[in-house]
mmCIF file of N, CA and C in Angstrom:
data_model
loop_
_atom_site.group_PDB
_atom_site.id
_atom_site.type_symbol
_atom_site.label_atom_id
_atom_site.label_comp_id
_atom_site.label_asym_id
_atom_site.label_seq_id
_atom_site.Cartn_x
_atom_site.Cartn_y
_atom_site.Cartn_z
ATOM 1 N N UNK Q 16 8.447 105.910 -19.721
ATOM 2 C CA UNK Q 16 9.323 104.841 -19.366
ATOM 3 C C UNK Q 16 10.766 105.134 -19.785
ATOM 4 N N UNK Q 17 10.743 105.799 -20.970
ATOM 5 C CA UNK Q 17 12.401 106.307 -21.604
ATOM 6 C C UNK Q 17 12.739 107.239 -20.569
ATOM 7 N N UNK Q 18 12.060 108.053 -19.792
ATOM 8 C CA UNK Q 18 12.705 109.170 -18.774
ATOM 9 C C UNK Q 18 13.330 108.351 -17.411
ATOM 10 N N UNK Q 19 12.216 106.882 -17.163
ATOM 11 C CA UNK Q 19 12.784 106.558 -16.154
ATOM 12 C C UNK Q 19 14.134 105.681 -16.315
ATOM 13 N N UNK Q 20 13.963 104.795 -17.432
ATOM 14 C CA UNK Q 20 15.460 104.293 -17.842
ATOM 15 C C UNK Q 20 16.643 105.086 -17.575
ATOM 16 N N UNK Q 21 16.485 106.036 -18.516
ATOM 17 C CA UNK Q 21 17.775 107.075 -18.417
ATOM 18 C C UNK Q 21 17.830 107.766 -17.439
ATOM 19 N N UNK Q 22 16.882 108.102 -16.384
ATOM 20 C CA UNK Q 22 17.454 108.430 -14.969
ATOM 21 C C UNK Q 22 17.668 107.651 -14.208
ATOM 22 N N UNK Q 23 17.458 105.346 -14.318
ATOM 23 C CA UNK Q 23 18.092 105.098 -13.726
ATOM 24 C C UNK Q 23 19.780 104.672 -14.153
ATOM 25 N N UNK Q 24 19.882 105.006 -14.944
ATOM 26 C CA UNK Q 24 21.328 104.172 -15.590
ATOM 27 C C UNK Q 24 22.252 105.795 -15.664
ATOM 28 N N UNK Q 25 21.275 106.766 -15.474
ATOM 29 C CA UNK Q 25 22.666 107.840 -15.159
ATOM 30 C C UNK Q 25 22.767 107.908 -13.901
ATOM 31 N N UNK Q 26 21.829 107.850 -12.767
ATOM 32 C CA UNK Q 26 22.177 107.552 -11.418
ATOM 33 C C UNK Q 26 22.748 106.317 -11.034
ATOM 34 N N UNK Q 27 23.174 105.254 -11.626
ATOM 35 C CA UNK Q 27 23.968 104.247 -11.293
ATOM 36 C C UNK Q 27 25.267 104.183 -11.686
ATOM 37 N N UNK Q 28 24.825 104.314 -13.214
ATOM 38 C CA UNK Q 28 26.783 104.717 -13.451
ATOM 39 C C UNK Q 28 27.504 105.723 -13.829
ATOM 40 N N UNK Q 29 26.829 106.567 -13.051
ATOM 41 C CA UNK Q 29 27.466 108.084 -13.506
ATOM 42 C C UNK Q 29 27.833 108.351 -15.298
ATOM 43 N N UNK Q 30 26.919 108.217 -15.832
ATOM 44 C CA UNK Q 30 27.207 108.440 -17.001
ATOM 45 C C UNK Q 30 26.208 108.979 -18.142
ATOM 46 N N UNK Q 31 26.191 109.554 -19.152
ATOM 47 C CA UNK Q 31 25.901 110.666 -19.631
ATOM 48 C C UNK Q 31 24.399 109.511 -20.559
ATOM 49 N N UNK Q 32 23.204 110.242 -20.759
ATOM 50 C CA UNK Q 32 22.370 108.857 -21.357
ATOM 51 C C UNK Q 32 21.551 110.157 -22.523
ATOM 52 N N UNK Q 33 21.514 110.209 -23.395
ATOM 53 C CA UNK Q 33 20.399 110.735 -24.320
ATOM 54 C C UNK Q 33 19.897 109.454 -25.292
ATOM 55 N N UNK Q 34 17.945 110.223 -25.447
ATOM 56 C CA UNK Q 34 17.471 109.664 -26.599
ATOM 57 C C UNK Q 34 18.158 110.418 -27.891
ATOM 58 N N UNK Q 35 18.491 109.127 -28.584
ATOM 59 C CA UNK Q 35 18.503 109.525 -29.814
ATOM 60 C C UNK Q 35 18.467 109.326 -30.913
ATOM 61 N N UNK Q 36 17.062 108.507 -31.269
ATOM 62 C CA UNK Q 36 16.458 108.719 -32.443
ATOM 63 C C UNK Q 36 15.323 107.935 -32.037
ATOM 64 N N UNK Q 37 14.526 107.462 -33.007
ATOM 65 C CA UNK Q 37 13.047 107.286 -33.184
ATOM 66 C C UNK Q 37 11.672 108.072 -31.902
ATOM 67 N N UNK Q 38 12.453 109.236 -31.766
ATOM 68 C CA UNK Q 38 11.469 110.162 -30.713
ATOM 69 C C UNK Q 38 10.033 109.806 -31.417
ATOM 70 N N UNK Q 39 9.864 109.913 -32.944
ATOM 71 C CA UNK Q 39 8.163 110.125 -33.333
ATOM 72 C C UNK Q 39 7.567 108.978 -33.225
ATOM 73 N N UNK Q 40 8.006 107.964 -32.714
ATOM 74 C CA UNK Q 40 7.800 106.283 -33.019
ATOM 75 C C UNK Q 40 7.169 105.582 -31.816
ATOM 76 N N UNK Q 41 6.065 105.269 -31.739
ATOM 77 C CA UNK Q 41 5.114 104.578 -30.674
ATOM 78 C C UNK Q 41 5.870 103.117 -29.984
ATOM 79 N N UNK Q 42 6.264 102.903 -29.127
ATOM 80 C CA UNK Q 42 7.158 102.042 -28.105
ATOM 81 C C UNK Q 42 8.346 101.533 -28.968
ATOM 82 N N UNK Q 43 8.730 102.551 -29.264
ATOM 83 C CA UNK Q 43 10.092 102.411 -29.279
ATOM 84 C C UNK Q 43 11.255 103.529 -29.197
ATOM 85 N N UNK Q 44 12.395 103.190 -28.911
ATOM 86 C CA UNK Q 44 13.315 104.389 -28.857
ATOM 87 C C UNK Q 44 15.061 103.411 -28.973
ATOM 88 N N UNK Q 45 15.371 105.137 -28.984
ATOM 89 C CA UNK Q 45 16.836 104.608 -29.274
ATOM 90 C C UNK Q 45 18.040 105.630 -28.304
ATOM 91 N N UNK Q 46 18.396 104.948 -27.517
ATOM 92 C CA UNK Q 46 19.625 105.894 -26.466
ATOM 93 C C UNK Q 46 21.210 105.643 -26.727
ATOM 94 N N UNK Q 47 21.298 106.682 -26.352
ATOM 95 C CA UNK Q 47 23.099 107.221 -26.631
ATOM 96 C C UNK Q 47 23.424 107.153 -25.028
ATOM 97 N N UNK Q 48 24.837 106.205 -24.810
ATOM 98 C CA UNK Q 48 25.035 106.246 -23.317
ATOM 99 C C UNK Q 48 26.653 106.550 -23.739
ATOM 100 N N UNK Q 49 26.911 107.326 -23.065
ATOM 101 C CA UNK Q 49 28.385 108.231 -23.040
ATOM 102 C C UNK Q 49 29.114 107.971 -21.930
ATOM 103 N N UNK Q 50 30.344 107.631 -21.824
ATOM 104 C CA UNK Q 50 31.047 107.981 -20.931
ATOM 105 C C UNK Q 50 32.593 107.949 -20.571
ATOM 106 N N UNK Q 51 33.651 108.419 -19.876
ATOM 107 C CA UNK Q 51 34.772 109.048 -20.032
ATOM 108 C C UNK Q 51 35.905 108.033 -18.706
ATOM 109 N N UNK Q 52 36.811 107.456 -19.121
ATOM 110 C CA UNK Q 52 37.583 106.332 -18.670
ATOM 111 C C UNK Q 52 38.682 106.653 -18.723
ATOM 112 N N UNK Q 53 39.910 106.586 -17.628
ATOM 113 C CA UNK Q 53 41.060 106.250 -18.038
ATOM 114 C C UNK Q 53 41.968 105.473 -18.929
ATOM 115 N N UNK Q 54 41.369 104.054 -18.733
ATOM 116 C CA UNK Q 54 41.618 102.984 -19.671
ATOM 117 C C UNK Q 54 40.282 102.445 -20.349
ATOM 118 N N UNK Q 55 40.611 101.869 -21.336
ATOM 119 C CA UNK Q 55 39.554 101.332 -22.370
ATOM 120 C C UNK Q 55 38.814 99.651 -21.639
ATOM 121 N N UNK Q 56 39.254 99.027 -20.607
ATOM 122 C CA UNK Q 56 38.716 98.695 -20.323
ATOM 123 C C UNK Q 56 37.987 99.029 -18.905
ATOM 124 N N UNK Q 57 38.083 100.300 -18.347
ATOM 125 C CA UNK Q 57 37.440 100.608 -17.629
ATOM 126 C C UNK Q 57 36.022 100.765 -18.180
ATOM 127 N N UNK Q 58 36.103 101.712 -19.401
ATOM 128 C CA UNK Q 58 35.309 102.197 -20.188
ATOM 129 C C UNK Q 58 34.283 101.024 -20.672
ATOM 130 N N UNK Q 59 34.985 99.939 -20.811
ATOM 131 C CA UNK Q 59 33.957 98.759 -21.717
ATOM 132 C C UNK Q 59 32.928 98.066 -20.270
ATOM 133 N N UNK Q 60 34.199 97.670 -19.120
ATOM 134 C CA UNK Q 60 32.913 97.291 -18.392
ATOM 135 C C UNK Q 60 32.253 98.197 -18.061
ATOM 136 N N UNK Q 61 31.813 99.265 -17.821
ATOM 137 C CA UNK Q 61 30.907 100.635 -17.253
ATOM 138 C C UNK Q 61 29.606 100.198 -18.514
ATOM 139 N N UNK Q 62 30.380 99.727 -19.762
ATOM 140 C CA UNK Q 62 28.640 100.362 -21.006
ATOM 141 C C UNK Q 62 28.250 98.462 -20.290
ATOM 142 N N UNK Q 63 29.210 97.435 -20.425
ATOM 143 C CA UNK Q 63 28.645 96.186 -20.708
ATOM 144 C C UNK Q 63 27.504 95.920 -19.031
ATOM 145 N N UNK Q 64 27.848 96.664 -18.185
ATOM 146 C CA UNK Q 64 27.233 96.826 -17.178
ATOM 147 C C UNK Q 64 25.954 97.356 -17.174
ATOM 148 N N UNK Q 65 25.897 98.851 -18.251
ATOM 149 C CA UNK Q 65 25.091 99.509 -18.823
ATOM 150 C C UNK Q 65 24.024 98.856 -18.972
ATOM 151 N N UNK Q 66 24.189 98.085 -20.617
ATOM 152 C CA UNK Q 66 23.804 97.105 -21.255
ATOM 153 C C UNK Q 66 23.126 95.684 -20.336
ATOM 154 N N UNK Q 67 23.605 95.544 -19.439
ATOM 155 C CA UNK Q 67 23.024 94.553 -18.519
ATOM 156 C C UNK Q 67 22.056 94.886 -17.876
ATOM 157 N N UNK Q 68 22.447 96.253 -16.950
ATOM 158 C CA UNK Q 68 21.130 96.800 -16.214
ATOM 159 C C UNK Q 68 19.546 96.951 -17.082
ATOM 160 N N UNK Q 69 19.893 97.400 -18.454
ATOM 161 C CA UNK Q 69 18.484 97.721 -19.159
ATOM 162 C C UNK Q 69 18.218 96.129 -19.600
ATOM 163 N N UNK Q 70 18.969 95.190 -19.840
ATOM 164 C CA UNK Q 70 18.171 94.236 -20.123
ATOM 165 C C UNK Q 70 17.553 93.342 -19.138
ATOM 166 N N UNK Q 71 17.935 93.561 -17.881
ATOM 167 C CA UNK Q 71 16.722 93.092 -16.715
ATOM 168 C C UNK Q 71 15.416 93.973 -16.676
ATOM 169 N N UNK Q 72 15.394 95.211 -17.445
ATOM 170 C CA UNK Q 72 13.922 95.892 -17.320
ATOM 171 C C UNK Q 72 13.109 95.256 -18.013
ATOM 172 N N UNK Q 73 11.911 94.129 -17.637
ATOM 173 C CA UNK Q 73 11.232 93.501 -18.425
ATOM 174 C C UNK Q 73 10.535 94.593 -19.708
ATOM 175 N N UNK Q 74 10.070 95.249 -19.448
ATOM 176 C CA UNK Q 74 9.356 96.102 -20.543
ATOM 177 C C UNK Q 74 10.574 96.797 -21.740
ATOM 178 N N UNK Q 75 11.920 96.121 -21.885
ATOM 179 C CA UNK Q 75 12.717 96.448 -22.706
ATOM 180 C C UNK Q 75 12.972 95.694 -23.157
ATOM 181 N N UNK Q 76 13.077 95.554 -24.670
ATOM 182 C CA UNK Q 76 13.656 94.110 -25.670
ATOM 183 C C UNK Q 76 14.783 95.247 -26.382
ATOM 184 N N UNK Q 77 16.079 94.721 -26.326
ATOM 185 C CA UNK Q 77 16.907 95.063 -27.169
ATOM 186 C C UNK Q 77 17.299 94.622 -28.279
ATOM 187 N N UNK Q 78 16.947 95.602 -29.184
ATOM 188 C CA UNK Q 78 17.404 95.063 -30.656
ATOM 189 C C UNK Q 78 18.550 94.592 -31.177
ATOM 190 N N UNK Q 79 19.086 95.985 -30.579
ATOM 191 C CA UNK Q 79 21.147 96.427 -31.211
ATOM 192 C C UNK Q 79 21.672 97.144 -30.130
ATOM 193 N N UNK Q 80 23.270 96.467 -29.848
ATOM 194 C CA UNK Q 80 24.037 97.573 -29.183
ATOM 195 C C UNK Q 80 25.179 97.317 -29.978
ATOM 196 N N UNK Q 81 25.684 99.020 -29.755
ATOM 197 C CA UNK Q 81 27.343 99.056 -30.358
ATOM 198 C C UNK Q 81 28.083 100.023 -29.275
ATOM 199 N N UNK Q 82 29.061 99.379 -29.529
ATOM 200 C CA UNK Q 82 30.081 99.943 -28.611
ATOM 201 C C UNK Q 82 31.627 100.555 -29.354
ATOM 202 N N UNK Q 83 31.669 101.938 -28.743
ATOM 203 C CA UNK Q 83 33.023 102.593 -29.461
ATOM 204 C C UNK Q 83 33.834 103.766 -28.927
ATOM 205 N N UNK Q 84 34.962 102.860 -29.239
ATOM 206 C CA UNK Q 84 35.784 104.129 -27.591
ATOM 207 C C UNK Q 84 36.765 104.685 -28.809
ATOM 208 N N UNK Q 85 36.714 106.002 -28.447
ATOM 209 C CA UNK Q 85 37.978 106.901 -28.634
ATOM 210 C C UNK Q 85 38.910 107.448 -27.942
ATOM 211 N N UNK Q 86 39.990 107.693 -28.273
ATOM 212 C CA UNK Q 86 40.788 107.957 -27.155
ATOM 213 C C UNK Q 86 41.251 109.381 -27.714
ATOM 214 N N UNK Q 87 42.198 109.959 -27.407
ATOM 215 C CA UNK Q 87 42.739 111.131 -27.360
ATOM 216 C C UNK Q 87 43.794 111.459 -29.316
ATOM 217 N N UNK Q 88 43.827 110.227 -29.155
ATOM 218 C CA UNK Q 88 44.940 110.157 -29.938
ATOM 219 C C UNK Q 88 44.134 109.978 -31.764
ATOM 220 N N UNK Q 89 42.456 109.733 -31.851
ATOM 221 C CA UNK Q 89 41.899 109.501 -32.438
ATOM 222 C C UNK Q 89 41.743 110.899 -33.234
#
């Protein structure tokens, strides 16, 4: 189910998705969603969109999200 998530949310918003962390852990997981914006709020709606799409997948309860942009100058 983690393979199909992250191939649908990188085929929708073009954007970069790894697991990353609790791989050894029986229904659960944890993903890294990446991605690269001109402006910072381009960048915020693309994850909050993100974030929306996986929480219509009934078989997903979200615990925690965080969100954090860097820019060039960081």
């Amino acid at each position: 189910m983690v393979k199909t998530l992250s191939s649908g949310i990188r085929s929708t918003f073009e954007v970069a998705v790894a697991e990353t962390g609790y791989e050894d852990k029986w229904q659960r997981a944890e993903l890294g969603v990446a991605a690269v914006a001109a402006e910072g709020y381009q960048h915020k709606k693309v994850m909050h969109s993100v974030e929306r799409f996986v929480e219509r997948w009934a078989e997903v309860e979200i615990i925690d999200s965080d969100l954090t942009l860097h820019s060039p100058e960081d």
